[in-house]
CSV table of C-alpha atoms in Angstrom, one decimal:
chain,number,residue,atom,x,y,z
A,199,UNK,CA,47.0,-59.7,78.0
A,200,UNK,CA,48.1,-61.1,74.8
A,201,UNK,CA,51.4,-63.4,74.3
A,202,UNK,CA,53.0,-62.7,71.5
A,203,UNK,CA,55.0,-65.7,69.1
A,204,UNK,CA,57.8,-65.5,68.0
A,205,UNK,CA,59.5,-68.3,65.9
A,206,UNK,CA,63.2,-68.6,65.8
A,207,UNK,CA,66.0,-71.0,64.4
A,208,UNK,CA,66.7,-73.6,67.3
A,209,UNK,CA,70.3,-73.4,66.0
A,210,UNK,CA,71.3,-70.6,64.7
A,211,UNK,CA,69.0,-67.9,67.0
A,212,UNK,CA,68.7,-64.8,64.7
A,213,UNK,CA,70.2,-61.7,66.8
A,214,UNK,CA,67.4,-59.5,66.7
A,215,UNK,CA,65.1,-61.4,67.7
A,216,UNK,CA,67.0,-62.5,70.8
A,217,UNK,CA,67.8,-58.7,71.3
A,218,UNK,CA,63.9,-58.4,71.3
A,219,UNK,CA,62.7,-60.9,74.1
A,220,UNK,CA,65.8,-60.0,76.4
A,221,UNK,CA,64.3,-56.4,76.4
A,222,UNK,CA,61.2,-58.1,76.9
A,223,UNK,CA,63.1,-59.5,80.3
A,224,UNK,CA,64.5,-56.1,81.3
A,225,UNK,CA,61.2,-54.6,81.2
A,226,UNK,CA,59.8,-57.0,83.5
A,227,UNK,CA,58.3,-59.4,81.2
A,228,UNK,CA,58.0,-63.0,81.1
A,229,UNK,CA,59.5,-65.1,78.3
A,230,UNK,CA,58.9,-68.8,77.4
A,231,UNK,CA,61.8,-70.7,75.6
A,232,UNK,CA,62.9,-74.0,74.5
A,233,UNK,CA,65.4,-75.4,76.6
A,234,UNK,CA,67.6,-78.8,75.9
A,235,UNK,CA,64.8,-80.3,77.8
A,236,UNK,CA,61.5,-78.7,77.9
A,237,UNK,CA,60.4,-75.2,77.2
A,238,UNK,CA,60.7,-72.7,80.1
A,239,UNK,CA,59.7,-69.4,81.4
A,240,UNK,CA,61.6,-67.0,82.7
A,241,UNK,CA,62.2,-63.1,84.3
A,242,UNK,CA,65.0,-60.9,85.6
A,243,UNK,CA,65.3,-62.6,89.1
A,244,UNK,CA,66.5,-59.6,90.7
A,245,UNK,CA,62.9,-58.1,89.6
A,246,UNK,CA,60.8,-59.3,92.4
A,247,UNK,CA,57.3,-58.3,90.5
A,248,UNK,CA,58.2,-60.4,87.9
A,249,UNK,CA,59.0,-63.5,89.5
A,250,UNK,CA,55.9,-63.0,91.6
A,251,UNK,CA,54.3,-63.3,87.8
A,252,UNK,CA,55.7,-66.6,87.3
A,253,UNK,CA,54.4,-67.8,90.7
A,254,UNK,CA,51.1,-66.8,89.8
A,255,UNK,CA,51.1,-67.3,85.9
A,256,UNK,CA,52.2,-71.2,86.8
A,257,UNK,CA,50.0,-71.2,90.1
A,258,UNK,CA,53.2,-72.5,91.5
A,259,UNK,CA,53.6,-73.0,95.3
A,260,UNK,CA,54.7,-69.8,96.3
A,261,UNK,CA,56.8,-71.6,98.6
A,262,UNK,CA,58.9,-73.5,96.0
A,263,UNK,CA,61.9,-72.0,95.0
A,264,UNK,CA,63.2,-70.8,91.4
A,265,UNK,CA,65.7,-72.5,89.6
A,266,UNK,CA,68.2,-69.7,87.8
A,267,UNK,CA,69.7,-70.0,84.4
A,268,UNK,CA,72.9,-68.7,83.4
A,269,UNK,CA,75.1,-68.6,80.0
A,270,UNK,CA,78.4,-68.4,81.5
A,271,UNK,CA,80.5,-69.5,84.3
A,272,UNK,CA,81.2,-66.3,84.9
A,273,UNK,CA,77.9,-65.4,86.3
A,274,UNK,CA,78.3,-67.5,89.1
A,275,UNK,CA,80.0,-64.6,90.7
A,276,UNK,CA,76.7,-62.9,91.3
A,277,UNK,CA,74.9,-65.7,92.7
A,278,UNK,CA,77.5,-68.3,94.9
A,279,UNK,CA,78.5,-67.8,97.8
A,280,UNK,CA,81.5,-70.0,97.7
A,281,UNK,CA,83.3,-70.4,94.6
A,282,UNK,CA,84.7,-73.5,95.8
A,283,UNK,CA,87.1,-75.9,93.4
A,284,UNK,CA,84.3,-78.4,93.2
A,285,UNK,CA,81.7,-76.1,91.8
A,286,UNK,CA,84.0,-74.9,89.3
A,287,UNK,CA,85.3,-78.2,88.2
A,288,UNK,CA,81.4,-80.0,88.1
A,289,UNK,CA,80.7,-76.3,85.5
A,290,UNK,CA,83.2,-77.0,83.9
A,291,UNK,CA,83.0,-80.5,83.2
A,292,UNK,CA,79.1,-80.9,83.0
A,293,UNK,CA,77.5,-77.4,81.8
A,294,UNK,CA,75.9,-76.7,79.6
A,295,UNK,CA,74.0,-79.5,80.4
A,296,UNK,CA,71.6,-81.4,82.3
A,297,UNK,CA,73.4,-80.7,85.9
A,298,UNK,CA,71.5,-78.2,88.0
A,299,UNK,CA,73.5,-77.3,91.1
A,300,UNK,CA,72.1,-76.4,94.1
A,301,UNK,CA,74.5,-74.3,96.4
A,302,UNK,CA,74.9,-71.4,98.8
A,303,UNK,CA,73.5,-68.1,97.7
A,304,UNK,CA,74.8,-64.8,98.2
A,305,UNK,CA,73.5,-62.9,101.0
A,306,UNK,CA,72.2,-60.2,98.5
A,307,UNK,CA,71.0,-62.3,95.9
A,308,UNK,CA,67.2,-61.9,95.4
A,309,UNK,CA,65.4,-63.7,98.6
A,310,UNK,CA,62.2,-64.4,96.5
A,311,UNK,CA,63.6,-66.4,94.0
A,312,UNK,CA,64.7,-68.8,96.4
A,313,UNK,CA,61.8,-68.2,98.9
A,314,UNK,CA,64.1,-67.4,101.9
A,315,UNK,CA,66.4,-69.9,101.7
A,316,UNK,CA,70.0,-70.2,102.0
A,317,UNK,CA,70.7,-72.0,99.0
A,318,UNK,CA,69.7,-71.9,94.8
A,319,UNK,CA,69.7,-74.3,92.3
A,320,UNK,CA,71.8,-73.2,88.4
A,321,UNK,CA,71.7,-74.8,85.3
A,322,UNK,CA,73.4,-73.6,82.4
A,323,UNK,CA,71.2,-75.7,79.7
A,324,UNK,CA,72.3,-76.7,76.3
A,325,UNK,CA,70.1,-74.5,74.2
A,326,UNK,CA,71.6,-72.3,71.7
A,327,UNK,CA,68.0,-70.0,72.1
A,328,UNK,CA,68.5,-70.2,76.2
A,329,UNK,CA,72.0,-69.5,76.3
A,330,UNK,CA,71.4,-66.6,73.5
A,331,UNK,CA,68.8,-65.0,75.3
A,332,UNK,CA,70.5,-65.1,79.1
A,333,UNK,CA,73.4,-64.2,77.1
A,334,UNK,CA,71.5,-61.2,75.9
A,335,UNK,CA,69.6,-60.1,78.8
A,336,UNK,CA,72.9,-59.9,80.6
A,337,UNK,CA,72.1,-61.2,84.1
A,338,UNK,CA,70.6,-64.9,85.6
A,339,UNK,CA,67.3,-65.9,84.3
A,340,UNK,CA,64.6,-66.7,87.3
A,341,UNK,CA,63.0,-69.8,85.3
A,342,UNK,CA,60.4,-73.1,85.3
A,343,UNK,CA,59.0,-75.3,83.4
A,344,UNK,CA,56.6,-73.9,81.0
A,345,UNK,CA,53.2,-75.3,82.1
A,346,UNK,CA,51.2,-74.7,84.8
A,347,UNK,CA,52.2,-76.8,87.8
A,348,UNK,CA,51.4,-80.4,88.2
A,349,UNK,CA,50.9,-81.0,84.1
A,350,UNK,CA,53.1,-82.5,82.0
A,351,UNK,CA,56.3,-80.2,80.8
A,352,UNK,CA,55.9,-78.5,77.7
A,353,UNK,CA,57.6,-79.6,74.7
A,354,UNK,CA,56.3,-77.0,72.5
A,355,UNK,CA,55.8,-73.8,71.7
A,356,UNK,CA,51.6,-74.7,71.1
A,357,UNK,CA,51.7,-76.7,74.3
A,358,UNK,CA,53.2,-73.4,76.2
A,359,UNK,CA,50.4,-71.4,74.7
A,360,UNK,CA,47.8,-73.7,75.8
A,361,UNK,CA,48.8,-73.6,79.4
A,362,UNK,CA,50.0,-69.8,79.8
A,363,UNK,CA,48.6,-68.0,76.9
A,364,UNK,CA,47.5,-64.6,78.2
A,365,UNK,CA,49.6,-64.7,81.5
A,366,UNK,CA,53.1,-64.2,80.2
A,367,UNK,CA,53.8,-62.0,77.2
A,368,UNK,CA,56.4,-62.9,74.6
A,369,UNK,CA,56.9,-67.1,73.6
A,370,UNK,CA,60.2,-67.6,71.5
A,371,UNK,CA,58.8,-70.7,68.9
A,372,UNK,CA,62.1,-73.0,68.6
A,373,UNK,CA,60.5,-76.1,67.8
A,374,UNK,CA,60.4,-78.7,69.7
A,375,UNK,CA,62.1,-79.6,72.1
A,376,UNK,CA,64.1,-83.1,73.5
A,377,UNK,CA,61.7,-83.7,76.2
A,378,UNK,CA,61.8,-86.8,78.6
A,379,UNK,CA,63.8,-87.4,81.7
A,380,UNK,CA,65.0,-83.5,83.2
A,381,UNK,CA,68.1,-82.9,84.5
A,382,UNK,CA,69.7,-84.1,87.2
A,383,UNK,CA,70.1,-82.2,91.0
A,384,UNK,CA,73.1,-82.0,92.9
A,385,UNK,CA,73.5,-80.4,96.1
A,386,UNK,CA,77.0,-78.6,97.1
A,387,UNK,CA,75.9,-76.6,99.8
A,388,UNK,CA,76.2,-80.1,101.9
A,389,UNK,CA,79.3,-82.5,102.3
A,390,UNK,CA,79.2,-85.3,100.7
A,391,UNK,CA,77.4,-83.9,98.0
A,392,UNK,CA,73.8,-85.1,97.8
A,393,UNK,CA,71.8,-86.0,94.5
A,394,UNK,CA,68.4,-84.7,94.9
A,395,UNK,CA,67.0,-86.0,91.8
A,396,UNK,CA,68.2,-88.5,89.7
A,397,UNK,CA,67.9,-87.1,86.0
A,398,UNK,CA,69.3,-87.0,82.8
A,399,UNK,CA,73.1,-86.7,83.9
A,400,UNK,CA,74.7,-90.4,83.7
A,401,UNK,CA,75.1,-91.3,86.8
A,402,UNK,CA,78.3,-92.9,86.6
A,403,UNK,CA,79.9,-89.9,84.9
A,404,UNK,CA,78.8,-88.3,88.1
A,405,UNK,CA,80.2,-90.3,90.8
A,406,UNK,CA,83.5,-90.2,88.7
A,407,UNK,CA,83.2,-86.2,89.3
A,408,UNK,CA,83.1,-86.6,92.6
């Protein structure tokens, strides 16, 4: 297989080719992007096949779950199962940004992103490319970082190449990207609220939220 680059304004994404790699998505293709953290890789998470690809093109543990992206609060309706007042203040107040949330999943949302489970974690990140292209695609992103699993996260487009060249097919070149600490994980699904991993997201700001 060969991955194809594509390079593209980190702030001001050109339309077409965002229209471009979100058909790339629909067709079952995997797409690397820069994120406000690291560069990621992602597929249509309702497409089982190609999350299967990211599994395999990472050589992830098959029995880790998938992070989802979105672009909007709005497509929280396909994915939680409670739209409770404290997931929509945290959106609100935090995303985009480095919050990923981890709550209850909808019965029918896809079982092999989250490997069985009952719950999902969703980021909306601060990427003008990410939030572009989930925008574009029209649905939640199935995503990880961009390297194969248990190396350092990618920070550009090169790096990405290096690690997954000929196992995913399109790589959107935004530059580099911020890097360092990733964000931080909250879980909802449990009461109190548990942080899961301390990252990027001032912690103060976040006991304030709560």
């Amino acid at each position: 297989m060969k991955t194809i680059t594509l390079r593209i304004d980190p702030a001001k994404p050109d339309p077409e080719t965002i229209r471009e790699a979100a058909t790339f998505l629909k067709s079952g293709k995997l797409v690397a992007f820069p994120t406000d953290t690291v560069y990621g890789v992602g597929a249509d998470a309702f497409n089982e096949e190609a999350v299967d690809r990211i599994f395999a093109a990472k050589k992830r543990d098959v029995n880790k779950p998938l992070p989802v992206l979105i672009a909007q609060k709005s497509d929280l309706q396909a994915i939680a199962k409670d739209q409770s007042e404290l997931l929509e203040r945290l959106a609100s107040e935090f995303w985009p940004g480095p919050l990923t949330l981890v709550m209850l999943a909808k019965d029918d949302f896809p079982g092999r992103v989250r490997c069985g489970r009952e719950t999902i974690g969703v980021r909306m990140p601060a990427n003008p490319v990410a939030l572009k292209l989930i925008e574009a695609f029209g649905a939640p992103i199935a995503a990880s970082s961009a390297n194969l699993s248990g190396f350092p996260d990618p920070m550009n487009a090169e790096k990405v190449m290096e690690y997954l060249g000929g196992h995913i097919d399109l790589i959107l070149d935004g530059g580099p990207t911020p890097g360092g600490v990733p964000s931080t994980v909250l879980d909802i699904s449990v009461h109190p609220p548990v942080v899961l991993r301390q990252g990027k997201l001032n912690s103060l700001k976040l006991q304030r939220a709560l």
